Short mmCIF file of C-alpha atoms in Angstrom, two decimals:
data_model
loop_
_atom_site.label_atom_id
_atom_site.label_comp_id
_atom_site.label_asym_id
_atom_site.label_seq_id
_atom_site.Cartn_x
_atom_site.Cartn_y
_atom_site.Cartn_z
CA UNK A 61 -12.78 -2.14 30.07
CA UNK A 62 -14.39 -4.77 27.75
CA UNK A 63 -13.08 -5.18 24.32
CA UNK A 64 -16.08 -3.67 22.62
CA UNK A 65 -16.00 -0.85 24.94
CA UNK A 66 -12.58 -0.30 24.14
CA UNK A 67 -13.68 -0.18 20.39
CA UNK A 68 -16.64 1.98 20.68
CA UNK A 69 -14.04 4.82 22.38
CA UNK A 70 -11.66 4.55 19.85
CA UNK A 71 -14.08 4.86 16.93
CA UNK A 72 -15.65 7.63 18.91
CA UNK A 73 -12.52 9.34 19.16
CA UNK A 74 -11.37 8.88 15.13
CA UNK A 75 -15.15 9.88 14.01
CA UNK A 76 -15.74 12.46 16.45
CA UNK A 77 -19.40 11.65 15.81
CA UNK A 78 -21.44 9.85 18.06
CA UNK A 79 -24.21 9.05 14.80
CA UNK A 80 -20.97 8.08 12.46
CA UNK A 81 -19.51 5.99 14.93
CA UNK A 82 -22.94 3.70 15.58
CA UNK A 83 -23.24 2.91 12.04
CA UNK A 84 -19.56 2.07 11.58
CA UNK A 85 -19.75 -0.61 14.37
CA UNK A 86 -23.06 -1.07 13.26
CA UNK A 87 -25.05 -0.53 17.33
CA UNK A 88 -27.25 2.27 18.31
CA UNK A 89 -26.14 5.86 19.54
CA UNK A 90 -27.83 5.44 22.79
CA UNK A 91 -25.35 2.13 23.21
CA UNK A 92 -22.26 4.27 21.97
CA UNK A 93 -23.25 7.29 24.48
CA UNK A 94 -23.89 3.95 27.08
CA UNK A 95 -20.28 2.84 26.89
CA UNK A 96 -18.85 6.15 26.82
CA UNK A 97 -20.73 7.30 30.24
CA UNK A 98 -19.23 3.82 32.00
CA UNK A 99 -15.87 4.55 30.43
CA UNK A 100 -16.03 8.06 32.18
CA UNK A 101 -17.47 6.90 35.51
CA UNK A 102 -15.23 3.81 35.66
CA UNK A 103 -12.05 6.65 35.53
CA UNK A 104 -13.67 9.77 37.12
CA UNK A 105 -13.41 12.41 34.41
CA UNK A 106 -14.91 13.29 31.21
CA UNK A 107 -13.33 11.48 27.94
CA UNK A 108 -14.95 14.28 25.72
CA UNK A 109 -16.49 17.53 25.43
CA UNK A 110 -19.91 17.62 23.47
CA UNK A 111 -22.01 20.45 22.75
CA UNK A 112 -24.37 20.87 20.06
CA UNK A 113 -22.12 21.47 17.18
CA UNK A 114 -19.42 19.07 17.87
CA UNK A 115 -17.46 16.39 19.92
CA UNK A 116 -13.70 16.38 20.73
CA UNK A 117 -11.55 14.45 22.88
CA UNK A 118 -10.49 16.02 26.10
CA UNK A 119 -6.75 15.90 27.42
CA UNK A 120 -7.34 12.73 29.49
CA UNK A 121 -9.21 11.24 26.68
CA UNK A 122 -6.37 12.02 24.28
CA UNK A 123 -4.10 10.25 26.76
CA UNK A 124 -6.49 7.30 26.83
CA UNK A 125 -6.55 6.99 23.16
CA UNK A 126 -2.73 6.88 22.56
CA UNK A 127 -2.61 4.25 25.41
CA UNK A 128 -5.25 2.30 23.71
CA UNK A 129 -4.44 1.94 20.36
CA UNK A 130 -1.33 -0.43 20.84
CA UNK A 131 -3.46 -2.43 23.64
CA UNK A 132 -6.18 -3.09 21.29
CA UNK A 133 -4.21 -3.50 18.35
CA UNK A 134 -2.66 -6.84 20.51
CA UNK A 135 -5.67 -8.07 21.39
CA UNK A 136 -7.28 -7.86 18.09
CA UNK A 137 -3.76 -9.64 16.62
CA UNK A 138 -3.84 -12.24 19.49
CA UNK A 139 -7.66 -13.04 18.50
CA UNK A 140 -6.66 -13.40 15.09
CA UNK A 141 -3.58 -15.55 16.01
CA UNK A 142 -5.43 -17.88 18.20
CA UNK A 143 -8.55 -18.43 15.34
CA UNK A 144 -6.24 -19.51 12.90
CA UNK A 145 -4.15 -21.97 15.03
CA UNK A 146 -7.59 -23.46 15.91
CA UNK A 147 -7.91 -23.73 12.20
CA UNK A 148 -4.70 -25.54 11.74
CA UNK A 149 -2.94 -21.96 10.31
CA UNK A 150 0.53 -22.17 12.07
CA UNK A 151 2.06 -18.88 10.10
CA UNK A 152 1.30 -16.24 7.74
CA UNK A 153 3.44 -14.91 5.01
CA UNK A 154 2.38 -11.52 4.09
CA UNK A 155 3.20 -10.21 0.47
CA UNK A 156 3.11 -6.51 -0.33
CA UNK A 157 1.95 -5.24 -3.65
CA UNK A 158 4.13 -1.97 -5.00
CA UNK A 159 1.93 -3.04 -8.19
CA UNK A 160 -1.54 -3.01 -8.43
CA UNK A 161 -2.66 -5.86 -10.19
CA UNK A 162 -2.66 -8.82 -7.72
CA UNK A 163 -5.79 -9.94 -9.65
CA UNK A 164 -3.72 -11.10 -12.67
CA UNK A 165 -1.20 -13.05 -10.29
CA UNK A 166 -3.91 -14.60 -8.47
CA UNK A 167 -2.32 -18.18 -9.94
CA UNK A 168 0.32 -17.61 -7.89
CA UNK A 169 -1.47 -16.83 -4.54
CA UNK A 170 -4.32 -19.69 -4.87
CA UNK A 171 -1.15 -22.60 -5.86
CA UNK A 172 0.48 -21.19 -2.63
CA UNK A 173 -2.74 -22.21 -0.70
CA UNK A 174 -3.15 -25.30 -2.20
CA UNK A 175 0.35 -26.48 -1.44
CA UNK A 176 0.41 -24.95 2.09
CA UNK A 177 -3.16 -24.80 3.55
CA UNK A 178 -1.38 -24.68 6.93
CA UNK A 179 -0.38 -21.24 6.04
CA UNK A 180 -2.43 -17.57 5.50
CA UNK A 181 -1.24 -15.70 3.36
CA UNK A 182 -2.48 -11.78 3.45
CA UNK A 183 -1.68 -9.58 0.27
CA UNK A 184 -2.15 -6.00 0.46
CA UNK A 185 -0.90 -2.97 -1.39
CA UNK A 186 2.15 -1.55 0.02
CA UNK A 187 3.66 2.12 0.16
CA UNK A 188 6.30 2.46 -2.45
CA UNK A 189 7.84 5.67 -0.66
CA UNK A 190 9.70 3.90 1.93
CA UNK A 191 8.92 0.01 0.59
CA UNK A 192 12.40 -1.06 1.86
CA UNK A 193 11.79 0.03 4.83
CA UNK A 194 8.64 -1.98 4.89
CA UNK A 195 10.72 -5.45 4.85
CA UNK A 196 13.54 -4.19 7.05
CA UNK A 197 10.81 -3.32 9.60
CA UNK A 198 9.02 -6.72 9.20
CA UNK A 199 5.96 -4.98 8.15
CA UNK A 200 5.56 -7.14 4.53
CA UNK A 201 7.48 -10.76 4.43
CA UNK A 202 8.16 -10.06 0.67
CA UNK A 203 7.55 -7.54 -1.83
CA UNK A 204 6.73 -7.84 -5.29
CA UNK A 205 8.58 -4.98 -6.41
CA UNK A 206 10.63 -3.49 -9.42
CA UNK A 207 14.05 -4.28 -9.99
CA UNK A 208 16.86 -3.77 -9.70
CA UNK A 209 17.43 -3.88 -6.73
CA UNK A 210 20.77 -3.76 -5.41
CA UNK A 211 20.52 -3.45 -1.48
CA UNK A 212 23.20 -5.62 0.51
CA UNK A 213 20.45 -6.77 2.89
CA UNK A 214 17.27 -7.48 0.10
CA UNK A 215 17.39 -10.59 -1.59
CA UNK A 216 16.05 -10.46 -5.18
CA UNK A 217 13.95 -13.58 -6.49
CA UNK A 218 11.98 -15.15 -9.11
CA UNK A 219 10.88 -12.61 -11.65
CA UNK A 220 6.99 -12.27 -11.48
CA UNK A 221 6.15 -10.16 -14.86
CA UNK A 222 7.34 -7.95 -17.17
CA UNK A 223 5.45 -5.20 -18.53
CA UNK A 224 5.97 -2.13 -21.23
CA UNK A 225 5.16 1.62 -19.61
CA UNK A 226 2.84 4.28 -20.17
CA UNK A 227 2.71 8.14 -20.06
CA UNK A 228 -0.43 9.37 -18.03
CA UNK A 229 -1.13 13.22 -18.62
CA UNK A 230 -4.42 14.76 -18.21
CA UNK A 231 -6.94 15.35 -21.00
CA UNK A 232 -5.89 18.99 -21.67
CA UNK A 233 -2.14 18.25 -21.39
CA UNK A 234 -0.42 18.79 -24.76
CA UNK A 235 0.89 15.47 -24.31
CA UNK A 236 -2.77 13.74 -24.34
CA UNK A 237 -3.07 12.84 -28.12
CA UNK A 238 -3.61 9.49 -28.91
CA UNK A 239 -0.75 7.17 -29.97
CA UNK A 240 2.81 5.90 -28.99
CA UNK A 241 5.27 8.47 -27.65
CA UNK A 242 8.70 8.80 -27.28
CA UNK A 243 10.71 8.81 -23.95
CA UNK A 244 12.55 12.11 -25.57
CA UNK A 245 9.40 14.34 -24.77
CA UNK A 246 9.57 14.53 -21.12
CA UNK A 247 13.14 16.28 -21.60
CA UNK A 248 10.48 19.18 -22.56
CA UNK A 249 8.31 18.25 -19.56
CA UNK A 250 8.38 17.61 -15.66
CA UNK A 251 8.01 13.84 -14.24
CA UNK A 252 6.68 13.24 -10.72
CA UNK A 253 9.22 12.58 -8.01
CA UNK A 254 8.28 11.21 -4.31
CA UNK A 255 11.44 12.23 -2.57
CA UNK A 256 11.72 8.84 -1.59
CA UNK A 257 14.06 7.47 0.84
CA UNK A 258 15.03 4.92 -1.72
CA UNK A 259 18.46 5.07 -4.03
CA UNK A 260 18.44 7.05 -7.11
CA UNK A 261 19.54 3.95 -9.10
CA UNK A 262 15.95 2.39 -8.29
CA UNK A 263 13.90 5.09 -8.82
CA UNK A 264 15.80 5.56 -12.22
CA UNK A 265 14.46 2.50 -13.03
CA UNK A 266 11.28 3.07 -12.95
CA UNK A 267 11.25 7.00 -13.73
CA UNK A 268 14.66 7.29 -15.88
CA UNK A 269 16.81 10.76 -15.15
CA UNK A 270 17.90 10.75 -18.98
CA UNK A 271 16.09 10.25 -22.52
CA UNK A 272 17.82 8.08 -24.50
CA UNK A 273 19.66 10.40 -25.87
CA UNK A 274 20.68 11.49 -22.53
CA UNK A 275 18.85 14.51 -22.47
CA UNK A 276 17.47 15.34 -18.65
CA UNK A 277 13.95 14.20 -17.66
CA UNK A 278 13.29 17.17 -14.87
CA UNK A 279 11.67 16.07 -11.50
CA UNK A 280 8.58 17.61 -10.25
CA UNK A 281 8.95 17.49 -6.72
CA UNK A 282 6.14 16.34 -4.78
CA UNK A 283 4.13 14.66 -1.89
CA UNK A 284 3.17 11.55 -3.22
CA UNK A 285 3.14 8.51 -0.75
CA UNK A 286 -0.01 6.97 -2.68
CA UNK A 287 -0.98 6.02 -6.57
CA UNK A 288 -3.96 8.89 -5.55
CA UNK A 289 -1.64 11.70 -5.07
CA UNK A 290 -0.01 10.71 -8.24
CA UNK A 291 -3.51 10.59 -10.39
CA UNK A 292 -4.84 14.02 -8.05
CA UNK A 293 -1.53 16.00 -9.25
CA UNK A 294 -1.65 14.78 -13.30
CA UNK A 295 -5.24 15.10 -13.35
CA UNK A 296 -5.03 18.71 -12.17
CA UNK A 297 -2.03 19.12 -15.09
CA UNK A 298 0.67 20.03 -12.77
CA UNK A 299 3.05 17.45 -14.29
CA UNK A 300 3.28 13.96 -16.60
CA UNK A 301 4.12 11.04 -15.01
CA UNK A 302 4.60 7.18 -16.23
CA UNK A 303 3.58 4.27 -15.16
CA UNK A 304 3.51 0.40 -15.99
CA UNK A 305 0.98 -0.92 -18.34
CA UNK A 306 -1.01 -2.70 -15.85
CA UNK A 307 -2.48 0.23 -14.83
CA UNK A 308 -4.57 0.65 -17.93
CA UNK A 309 -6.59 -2.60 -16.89
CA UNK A 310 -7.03 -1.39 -12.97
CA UNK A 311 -7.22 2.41 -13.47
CA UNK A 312 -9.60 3.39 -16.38
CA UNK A 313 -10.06 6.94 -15.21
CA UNK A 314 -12.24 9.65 -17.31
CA UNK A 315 -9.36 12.29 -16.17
CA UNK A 316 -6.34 10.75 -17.15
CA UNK A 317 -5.07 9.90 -20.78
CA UNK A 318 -2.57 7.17 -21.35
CA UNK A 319 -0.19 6.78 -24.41
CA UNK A 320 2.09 3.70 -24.65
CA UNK A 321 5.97 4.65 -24.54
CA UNK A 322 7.29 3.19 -27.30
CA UNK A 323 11.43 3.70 -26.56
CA UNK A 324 11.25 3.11 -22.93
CA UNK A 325 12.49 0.12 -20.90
CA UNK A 326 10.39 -2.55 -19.70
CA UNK A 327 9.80 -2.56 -16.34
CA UNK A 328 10.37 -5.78 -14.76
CA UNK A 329 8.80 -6.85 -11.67
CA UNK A 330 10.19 -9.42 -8.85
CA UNK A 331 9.95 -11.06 -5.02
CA UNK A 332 12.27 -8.86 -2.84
CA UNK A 333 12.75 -10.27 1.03
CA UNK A 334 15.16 -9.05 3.81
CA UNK A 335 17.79 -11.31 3.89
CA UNK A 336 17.46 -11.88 7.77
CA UNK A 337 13.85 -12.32 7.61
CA UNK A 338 14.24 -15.59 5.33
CA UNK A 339 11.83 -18.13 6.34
CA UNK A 340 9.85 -21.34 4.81
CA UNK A 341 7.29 -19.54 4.08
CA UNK A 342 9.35 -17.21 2.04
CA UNK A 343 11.23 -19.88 0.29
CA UNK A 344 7.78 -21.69 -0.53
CA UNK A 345 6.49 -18.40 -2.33
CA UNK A 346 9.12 -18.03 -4.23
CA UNK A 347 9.24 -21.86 -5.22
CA UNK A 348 5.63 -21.33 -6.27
CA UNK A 349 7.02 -18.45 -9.07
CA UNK A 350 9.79 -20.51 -10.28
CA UNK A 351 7.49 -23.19 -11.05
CA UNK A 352 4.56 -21.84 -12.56
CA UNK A 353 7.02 -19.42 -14.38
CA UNK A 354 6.65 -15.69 -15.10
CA UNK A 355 2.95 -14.40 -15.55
CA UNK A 356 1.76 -13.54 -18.98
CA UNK A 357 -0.27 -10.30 -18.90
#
């Protein structure tokens, strides 16, 4: 099975939609259909069922797919391995974002190229639900997380930025007027909590348990492995929930007001790396913060 053939199925198989799936890999229907039939003949049985309403994968084709999807993610990481050694690229260091404004660090990323064009370096948003578990894993090199962080196996380095927080409600929430507010009002309210697998201590950090006062901040219990849940559930007024400042430059939103907490602590943002996983690349990033210093947003 040829590597585009092998693409066409599994699009085919996420879409479900023979029309869908020709305009994501940008070919015609008639070559989607085309690859499908040879697929079928090649292993003697039908991949999917079709009839005029709708397509779904049949039993062997469900088998296929789950096969498949480790194959041909390989192949495609092998491709991408072998273009960038032919362009002089001998590693990657791959930097996760628990914040979302890797715009205003973009100093940081493009003096990283300059001093190590025989690198790539990849940064993408990652999952703050599990985000240790994204280093221990390997899936991110570093993190640029909150802190503290006090994990026997994360190493903590060069603070990135600092940042005051904000209270997101929606419109109608009591809680929307305009102005400062203090941390004490969400002892009268519910906060958002992700049931993460991380320790209390961290999440404390960034969503305290007490006013200052020490009054209890209750937790709304929720699903929220993405910054979308988060704005879905406040937006519908089913809780308050804070946030760092940044977010007012990257997420104007027409359904969510923000008021500036004037009593809470700053949130202050770092490089976090498993301690095993400490490589050159690793070291160089966080050289790159020391010396151009902590951003000014």
């Amino acid at each position: 099975m040829e590597l585009r053939d092998i693409e066409i199925f599994l699009t085919l198989a996420e879409e479900l939609h023979f029309g869908r799936t020709a305009e994501r890999l940008r070919v015609s229907p008639a070559r989607v259909s085309q690859a499908i039939k040879k697929q079928e003949r090649v292993i003697g049985a039908e991949l999917f069922v079709r009839t005029s309403r709708n397509v779904r994968l049949t039993p062997i084709g469900e088998q296929l797919r789950t096969d498949l999807i480790p194959v041909y993610q390989g192949l495609r990481e092998s491709m991408r391995r072998a273009r960038m050694a032919a362009k002089g690229v001998t590693g990657t260091l791959r930097v996760g974002m628990l914040a979302i404004n890797g715009h205003e660090l973009k100093p940081y990323w493009t003096a990283f190229r300059t001093r190590h064009p025989h690198w790539e370096l990849q940064v993408r948003h990652a999952n703050y639900v599990d985000a240790f578990g994204l280093l221990r894993r390997g899936e991110f090199d570093v993190l640029v997380a909150w802190t503290p962080i006090r994990e026997d196996d994360l190493i903590v380095g060069p603070r990135v930025f600092r940042e005051r927080k904000v209270l997101m409600s929606s419109l109608d929430h009591p809680l929307a007027d305009p102005g400062p507010v203090s941390l004490e009002v969400l002892a009268d309210h519910s906060v958002l909590s992700a049931r993460s697998t991380e320790p209390e201590y961290w999440e404390d950090a960034f969503q305290p348990f007490f006013t200052p006062s020490g009054r209890a901040i209750p937790r709304h219990q929720a699903p929220i492995p993405t910054l979308e849940d988060i704005y879905a559930i406040v937006s519908a007024g089913e809780s308050v929930h804070s946030l760092g400042m940044h977010v007012t430059r990257f997420q104007t939103r027409p359904d969510i007001a923000y008021r500036l907490i004037e009593d809470g602590p700053e949130l202050h943002w770092g490089l976090v790396w498993h301690a095993e996983s400490e490589n050159d690349r690793i070291r160089a990033m966080a050289q790159v913060v020391e010396d151009l210093g902590e951003a000014r947003l």
